[in-house]
Amino acid sequence: MTAIDSHCRISRIKFKSGGEIVPLRAKSEMTSLLMKAARNITIGFKDELEGYVVVGWDKDAEYSIGYRVGVGPITPTLMPSWLHDLVLRQVTENGTIEELQSWEE
């Protein structure tokens, strides 16, 4: 390990020829929505959150899953079927409401 000289200072940085500053890309809309949803979920449960599942996929249906199961009635064995029913019910209810609203227009 080398000693740090506290008297050294970098006063100016010069780019090599052809160098450029590349701005960071903004988060995609989906990423922003995911972060907002996760924040809302954690706020809603406060300290009582006992499990979660995050699933993401791309246009080619490649996917990634992350999950944690704590103590409580939803065990790792029960989780897949419970989530299936939960997501199906939510999507059906939202789809039905949107469909009914489009009929009124």
Tab-separated table of N, CA and C in Angstrom:
chain	number	residue	atom	x	y	z
A	1	MET	N	0.843	-1.171	0.000
A	1	MET	CA	0.000	0.000	0.000
A	1	MET	C	0.888	1.235	0.000
A	2	THR	N	0.568	2.221	-0.805
A	2	THR	CA	1.365	3.444	-0.858
A	2	THR	C	0.742	4.504	0.017
A	3	ALA	N	1.584	5.380	0.514
A	3	ALA	CA	1.097	6.480	1.351
A	3	ALA	C	0.483	7.547	0.462
A	4	ILE	N	-0.533	8.199	0.952
A	4	ILE	CA	-1.200	9.263	0.209
A	4	ILE	C	-0.532	10.577	0.557
A	5	ASP	N	-0.109	11.322	-0.459
A	5	ASP	CA	0.498	12.628	-0.245
A	5	ASP	C	-0.614	13.664	-0.239
A	6	SER	N	-0.870	14.251	0.896
A	6	SER	CA	-1.973	15.210	1.007
A	6	SER	C	-1.687	16.519	0.292
A	7	HIS	N	-0.450	16.717	-0.179
A	7	HIS	CA	-0.099	17.959	-0.870
A	7	HIS	C	-0.329	17.876	-2.372
A	8	CYS	N	-0.622	16.679	-2.876
A	8	CYS	CA	-0.883	16.529	-4.311
A	8	CYS	C	-2.300	16.984	-4.616
A	9	ARG	N	-2.425	17.747	-5.697
A	9	ARG	CA	-3.738	18.178	-6.148
A	9	ARG	C	-3.800	18.082	-7.651
A	10	ILE	N	-4.923	17.694	-8.143
A	10	ILE	CA	-5.130	17.679	-9.587
A	10	ILE	C	-5.830	18.980	-9.923
A	11	SER	N	-5.139	19.820	-10.680
A	11	SER	CA	-5.720	21.127	-10.961
A	11	SER	C	-6.516	21.153	-12.256
A	12	ARG	N	-6.164	20.307	-13.199
A	12	ARG	CA	-6.838	20.352	-14.485
A	12	ARG	C	-6.761	18.985	-15.137
A	13	ILE	N	-7.832	18.577	-15.780
A	13	ILE	CA	-7.850	17.320	-16.522
A	13	ILE	C	-7.964	17.654	-17.993
A	14	LYS	N	-7.022	17.136	-18.793
A	14	LYS	CA	-7.055	17.357	-20.235
A	14	LYS	C	-7.446	16.057	-20.917
A	15	PHE	N	-8.366	16.158	-21.876
A	15	PHE	CA	-8.762	14.994	-22.651
A	15	PHE	C	-7.727	14.729	-23.724
A	16	LYS	N	-7.490	13.467	-24.014
A	16	LYS	CA	-6.644	13.118	-25.145
A	16	LYS	C	-7.388	13.520	-26.406
A	17	SER	N	-6.684	13.654	-27.506
A	17	SER	CA	-7.345	14.056	-28.746
A	17	SER	C	-8.475	13.088	-29.071
A	18	GLY	N	-9.623	13.641	-29.412
A	18	GLY	CA	-10.782	12.828	-29.748
A	18	GLY	C	-11.657	12.487	-28.560
A	19	GLY	N	-11.255	12.890	-27.369
A	19	GLY	CA	-12.063	12.602	-26.190
A	19	GLY	C	-13.342	13.414	-26.185
A	20	GLU	N	-14.365	12.879	-25.567
A	20	GLU	CA	-15.623	13.600	-25.469
A	20	GLU	C	-16.331	13.234	-24.172
A	21	ILE	N	-17.181	14.117	-23.738
A	21	ILE	CA	-17.998	13.864	-22.557
A	21	ILE	C	-19.303	13.256	-23.035
A	22	VAL	N	-19.640	12.089	-22.509
A	22	VAL	CA	-20.870	11.401	-22.890
A	22	VAL	C	-21.839	11.496	-21.720
A	23	PRO	N	-22.970	12.168	-21.915
A	23	PRO	CA	-23.922	12.283	-20.799
A	23	PRO	C	-24.528	10.928	-20.455
A	24	LEU	N	-24.892	10.756	-19.198
A	24	LEU	CA	-25.564	9.532	-18.773
A	24	LEU	C	-26.931	9.463	-19.410
A	25	ARG	N	-27.311	8.259	-19.803
A	25	ARG	CA	-28.639	8.087	-20.374
A	25	ARG	C	-29.679	8.183	-19.279
A	26	ALA	N	-30.785	8.803	-19.606
A	26	ALA	CA	-31.890	8.889	-18.653
A	26	ALA	C	-32.495	7.506	-18.458
A	27	LYS	N	-33.042	7.272	-17.302
A	27	LYS	CA	-33.718	6.005	-17.050
A	27	LYS	C	-34.894	5.867	-18.004
A	28	SER	N	-35.126	4.649	-18.426
A	28	SER	CA	-36.277	4.425	-19.295
A	28	SER	C	-37.555	4.636	-18.489
A	29	GLU	N	-38.633	4.841	-19.195
A	29	GLU	CA	-39.924	5.044	-18.531
A	29	GLU	C	-40.300	3.824	-17.700
A	30	MET	N	-40.046	2.619	-18.220
A	30	MET	CA	-40.367	1.395	-17.486
A	30	MET	C	-39.567	1.312	-16.194
A	31	THR	N	-38.277	1.666	-16.263
A	31	THR	CA	-37.440	1.634	-15.064
A	31	THR	C	-37.963	2.616	-14.031
A	32	SER	N	-38.340	3.795	-14.463
A	32	SER	CA	-38.887	4.793	-13.544
A	32	SER	C	-40.185	4.305	-12.905
A	33	LEU	N	-41.042	3.683	-13.706
A	33	LEU	CA	-42.301	3.161	-13.173
A	33	LEU	C	-42.056	2.034	-12.179
A	34	LEU	N	-41.071	1.175	-12.465
A	34	LEU	CA	-40.726	0.091	-11.547
A	34	LEU	C	-40.241	0.643	-10.215
A	35	MET	N	-39.376	1.635	-10.267
A	35	MET	CA	-38.844	2.225	-9.033
A	35	MET	C	-39.963	2.896	-8.223
A	36	LYS	N	-40.880	3.560	-8.914
A	36	LYS	CA	-42.010	4.201	-8.238
A	36	LYS	C	-42.917	3.157	-7.590
A	37	ALA	N	-43.200	2.065	-8.304
A	37	ALA	CA	-44.049	0.998	-7.753
A	37	ALA	C	-43.394	0.367	-6.533
A	38	ALA	N	-42.086	0.106	-6.609
A	38	ALA	CA	-41.378	-0.490	-5.473
A	38	ALA	C	-41.409	0.446	-4.261
A	39	ARG	N	-41.217	1.723	-4.509
A	39	ARG	CA	-41.266	2.700	-3.422
A	39	ARG	C	-42.656	2.730	-2.781
A	40	ASN	N	-43.701	2.714	-3.597
A	40	ASN	CA	-45.073	2.732	-3.074
A	40	ASN	C	-45.386	1.475	-2.263
A	41	ILE	N	-44.890	0.336	-2.719
A	41	ILE	CA	-45.126	-0.916	-1.988
A	41	ILE	C	-44.450	-0.872	-0.630
A	42	THR	N	-43.196	-0.446	-0.593
A	42	THR	CA	-42.479	-0.426	0.688
A	42	THR	C	-43.077	0.591	1.647
A	43	ILE	N	-43.569	1.691	1.144
A	43	ILE	CA	-44.224	2.688	2.006
A	43	ILE	C	-45.517	2.119	2.565
A	44	GLY	N	-46.268	1.391	1.731
A	44	GLY	CA	-47.550	0.836	2.151
A	44	GLY	C	-47.426	-0.210	3.246
A	45	PHE	N	-46.357	-0.986	3.226
A	45	PHE	CA	-46.195	-2.055	4.207
A	45	PHE	C	-45.343	-1.659	5.405
A	46	LYS	N	-44.611	-0.582	5.292
A	46	LYS	CA	-43.705	-0.124	6.355
A	46	LYS	C	-42.788	-1.260	6.779
A	47	ASP	N	-42.824	-1.679	8.042
A	47	ASP	CA	-41.927	-2.722	8.538
A	47	ASP	C	-42.532	-4.123	8.446
A	48	GLU	N	-43.724	-4.265	7.901
A	48	GLU	CA	-44.418	-5.546	7.899
A	48	GLU	C	-44.241	-6.338	6.615
A	49	LEU	N	-43.433	-5.880	5.681
A	49	LEU	CA	-43.233	-6.587	4.416
A	49	LEU	C	-42.534	-7.917	4.682
A	50	GLU	N	-43.147	-9.016	4.279
A	50	GLU	CA	-42.603	-10.351	4.539
A	50	GLU	C	-42.147	-11.072	3.281
A	51	GLY	N	-42.343	-10.469	2.129
A	51	GLY	CA	-41.899	-11.118	0.910
A	51	GLY	C	-42.151	-10.242	-0.298
A	52	TYR	N	-41.468	-10.574	-1.379
A	52	TYR	CA	-41.682	-9.841	-2.621
A	52	TYR	C	-41.204	-10.680	-3.803
A	53	VAL	N	-41.717	-10.329	-4.972
A	53	VAL	CA	-41.278	-10.921	-6.231
A	53	VAL	C	-41.154	-9.782	-7.221
A	54	VAL	N	-40.053	-9.741	-7.926
A	54	VAL	CA	-39.857	-8.769	-8.997
A	54	VAL	C	-39.541	-9.562	-10.257
A	55	VAL	N	-40.322	-9.317	-11.295
A	55	VAL	CA	-40.119	-10.003	-12.570
A	55	VAL	C	-39.977	-8.935	-13.642
A	56	GLY	N	-38.973	-9.063	-14.453
A	56	GLY	CA	-38.796	-8.149	-15.577
A	56	GLY	C	-38.568	-8.952	-16.839
A	57	TRP	N	-39.002	-8.434	-17.977
A	57	TRP	CA	-38.783	-9.116	-19.246
A	57	TRP	C	-38.604	-8.101	-20.351
A	58	ASP	N	-38.004	-8.557	-21.437
A	58	ASP	CA	-37.761	-7.672	-22.574
A	58	ASP	C	-38.658	-8.055	-23.751
A	59	LYS	N	-38.426	-7.391	-24.881
A	59	LYS	CA	-39.277	-7.607	-26.056
A	59	LYS	C	-39.183	-9.017	-26.615
A	60	ASP	N	-38.130	-9.751	-26.271
A	60	ASP	CA	-37.967	-11.131	-26.731
A	60	ASP	C	-38.413	-12.148	-25.689
A	61	ALA	N	-39.071	-11.680	-24.641
A	61	ALA	CA	-39.569	-12.514	-23.544
A	61	ALA	C	-38.447	-13.121	-22.707
A	62	GLU	N	-37.240	-12.557	-22.796
A	62	GLU	CA	-36.177	-12.944	-21.874
A	62	GLU	C	-36.540	-12.327	-20.531
A	63	TYR	N	-36.358	-13.060	-19.457
A	63	TYR	CA	-36.835	-12.567	-18.171
A	63	TYR	C	-35.795	-12.734	-17.071
A	64	SER	N	-36.051	-12.019	-16.001
A	64	SER	CA	-35.239	-12.118	-14.800
A	64	SER	C	-36.181	-12.020	-13.608
A	65	ILE	N	-35.937	-12.839	-12.592
A	65	ILE	CA	-36.802	-12.882	-11.415
A	65	ILE	C	-35.957	-12.748	-10.156
A	66	GLY	N	-36.452	-11.965	-9.228
A	66	GLY	CA	-35.847	-11.879	-7.909
A	66	GLY	C	-36.953	-11.978	-6.864
A	67	TYR	N	-36.729	-12.724	-5.789
A	67	TYR	CA	-37.769	-12.841	-4.774
A	67	TYR	C	-37.169	-13.135	-3.412
A	68	ARG	N	-37.943	-12.847	-2.399
A	68	ARG	CA	-37.633	-13.188	-1.011
A	68	ARG	C	-38.943	-13.581	-0.346
A	69	VAL	N	-38.870	-14.603	0.492
A	69	VAL	CA	-40.038	-15.044	1.244
A	69	VAL	C	-39.654	-15.035	2.714
A	70	GLY	N	-40.422	-14.317	3.511
A	70	GLY	CA	-40.169	-14.273	4.945
A	70	GLY	C	-41.041	-15.278	5.676
A	71	VAL	N	-41.335	-14.971	6.924
A	71	VAL	CA	-42.231	-15.833	7.690
A	71	VAL	C	-43.663	-15.416	7.399
A	72	GLY	N	-44.580	-16.339	7.534
A	72	GLY	CA	-45.980	-16.024	7.273
A	72	GLY	C	-46.654	-17.131	6.495
A	73	PRO	N	-47.883	-16.903	6.091
A	73	PRO	CA	-48.653	-17.964	5.434
A	73	PRO	C	-48.197	-18.267	4.005
A	74	ILE	N	-47.491	-17.345	3.343
A	74	ILE	CA	-47.040	-17.575	1.965
A	74	ILE	C	-45.646	-18.197	2.014
A	75	THR	N	-45.593	-19.500	1.816
A	75	THR	CA	-44.335	-20.247	1.842
A	75	THR	C	-43.754	-20.313	0.429
A	76	PRO	N	-42.481	-20.666	0.290
A	76	PRO	CA	-41.914	-20.804	-1.053
A	76	PRO	C	-42.672	-21.804	-1.928
A	77	THR	N	-43.231	-22.840	-1.335
A	77	THR	CA	-44.006	-23.824	-2.094
A	77	THR	C	-45.332	-23.252	-2.571
A	78	LEU	N	-45.972	-22.445	-1.759
A	78	LEU	CA	-47.269	-21.855	-2.093
A	78	LEU	C	-47.149	-20.629	-2.990
A	79	MET	N	-46.017	-19.944	-2.941
A	79	MET	CA	-45.850	-18.664	-3.620
A	79	MET	C	-46.208	-18.683	-5.108
A	80	PRO	N	-45.749	-19.632	-5.940
A	80	PRO	CA	-46.073	-19.568	-7.375
A	80	PRO	C	-47.570	-19.579	-7.679
A	81	SER	N	-48.322	-20.476	-7.065
A	81	SER	CA	-49.754	-20.531	-7.363
A	81	SER	C	-50.480	-19.334	-6.768
A	82	TRP	N	-50.043	-18.874	-5.604
A	82	TRP	CA	-50.664	-17.701	-4.980
A	82	TRP	C	-50.448	-16.466	-5.854
A	83	LEU	N	-49.227	-16.297	-6.365
A	83	LEU	CA	-48.937	-15.171	-7.252
A	83	LEU	C	-49.705	-15.266	-8.556
A	84	HIS	N	-49.831	-16.471	-9.102
A	84	HIS	CA	-50.600	-16.667	-10.328
A	84	HIS	C	-52.027	-16.164	-10.139
A	85	ASP	N	-52.675	-16.600	-9.068
A	85	ASP	CA	-54.048	-16.187	-8.793
A	85	ASP	C	-54.146	-14.688	-8.550
A	86	LEU	N	-53.193	-14.152	-7.811
A	86	LEU	CA	-53.195	-12.726	-7.489
A	86	LEU	C	-53.037	-11.870	-8.744
A	87	VAL	N	-52.068	-12.206	-9.585
A	87	VAL	CA	-51.831	-11.437	-10.806
A	87	VAL	C	-53.005	-11.591	-11.772
A	88	LEU	N	-53.515	-12.795	-11.921
A	88	LEU	CA	-54.656	-13.028	-12.804
A	88	LEU	C	-55.867	-12.196	-12.375
A	89	ARG	N	-56.148	-12.189	-11.076
A	89	ARG	CA	-57.275	-11.405	-10.556
A	89	ARG	C	-57.055	-9.918	-10.810
A	90	GLN	N	-55.844	-9.410	-10.549
A	90	GLN	CA	-55.552	-7.976	-10.736
A	90	GLN	C	-55.671	-7.575	-12.205
A	91	VAL	N	-55.083	-8.363	-13.092
A	91	VAL	CA	-55.125	-8.055	-14.524
A	91	VAL	C	-56.550	-8.135	-15.048
A	92	THR	N	-57.300	-9.126	-14.606
A	92	THR	CA	-58.692	-9.275	-15.041
A	92	THR	C	-59.533	-8.104	-14.571
A	93	GLU	N	-59.381	-7.720	-13.302
A	93	GLU	CA	-60.153	-6.586	-12.781
A	93	GLU	C	-59.797	-5.300	-13.508
A	94	ASN	N	-58.506	-5.030	-13.711
A	94	ASN	CA	-58.090	-3.814	-14.416
A	94	ASN	C	-58.542	-3.844	-15.861
A	95	GLY	N	-58.405	-4.987	-16.523
A	95	GLY	CA	-58.832	-5.113	-17.907
A	95	GLY	C	-60.326	-4.926	-18.064
A	96	THR	N	-61.110	-5.463	-17.124
A	96	THR	CA	-62.561	-5.325	-17.166
A	96	THR	C	-62.969	-3.873	-16.972
A	97	ILE	N	-62.342	-3.185	-16.034
A	97	ILE	CA	-62.662	-1.778	-15.788
A	97	ILE	C	-62.333	-0.942	-17.014
A	98	GLU	N	-61.148	-1.152	-17.610
A	98	GLU	CA	-60.761	-0.405	-18.806
A	98	GLU	C	-61.702	-0.713	-19.968
A	99	GLU	N	-62.112	-1.974	-20.094
A	99	GLU	CA	-63.018	-2.355	-21.173
A	99	GLU	C	-64.379	-1.685	-20.988
A	100	LEU	N	-64.897	-1.677	-19.765
A	100	LEU	CA	-66.175	-1.035	-19.502
A	100	LEU	C	-66.095	0.470	-19.748
A	101	GLN	N	-64.983	1.088	-19.369
A	101	GLN	CA	-64.835	2.522	-19.595
A	101	GLN	C	-64.787	2.835	-21.077
A	102	SER	N	-64.185	1.978	-21.876
A	102	SER	CA	-64.128	2.234	-23.323
A	102	SER	C	-65.507	2.096	-23.961
A	103	TRP	N	-66.382	1.271	-23.378
A	103	TRP	CA	-67.737	1.138	-23.917
A	103	TRP	C	-68.543	2.402	-23.687
A	104	GLU	N	-68.257	3.116	-22.592
A	104	GLU	CA	-69.018	4.320	-22.261
A	104	GLU	C	-68.672	5.491	-23.173
A	105	GLU	N	-67.525	5.429	-23.826
A	105	GLU	CA	-67.100	6.546	-24.672
A	105	GLU	C	-67.771	6.567	-26.002
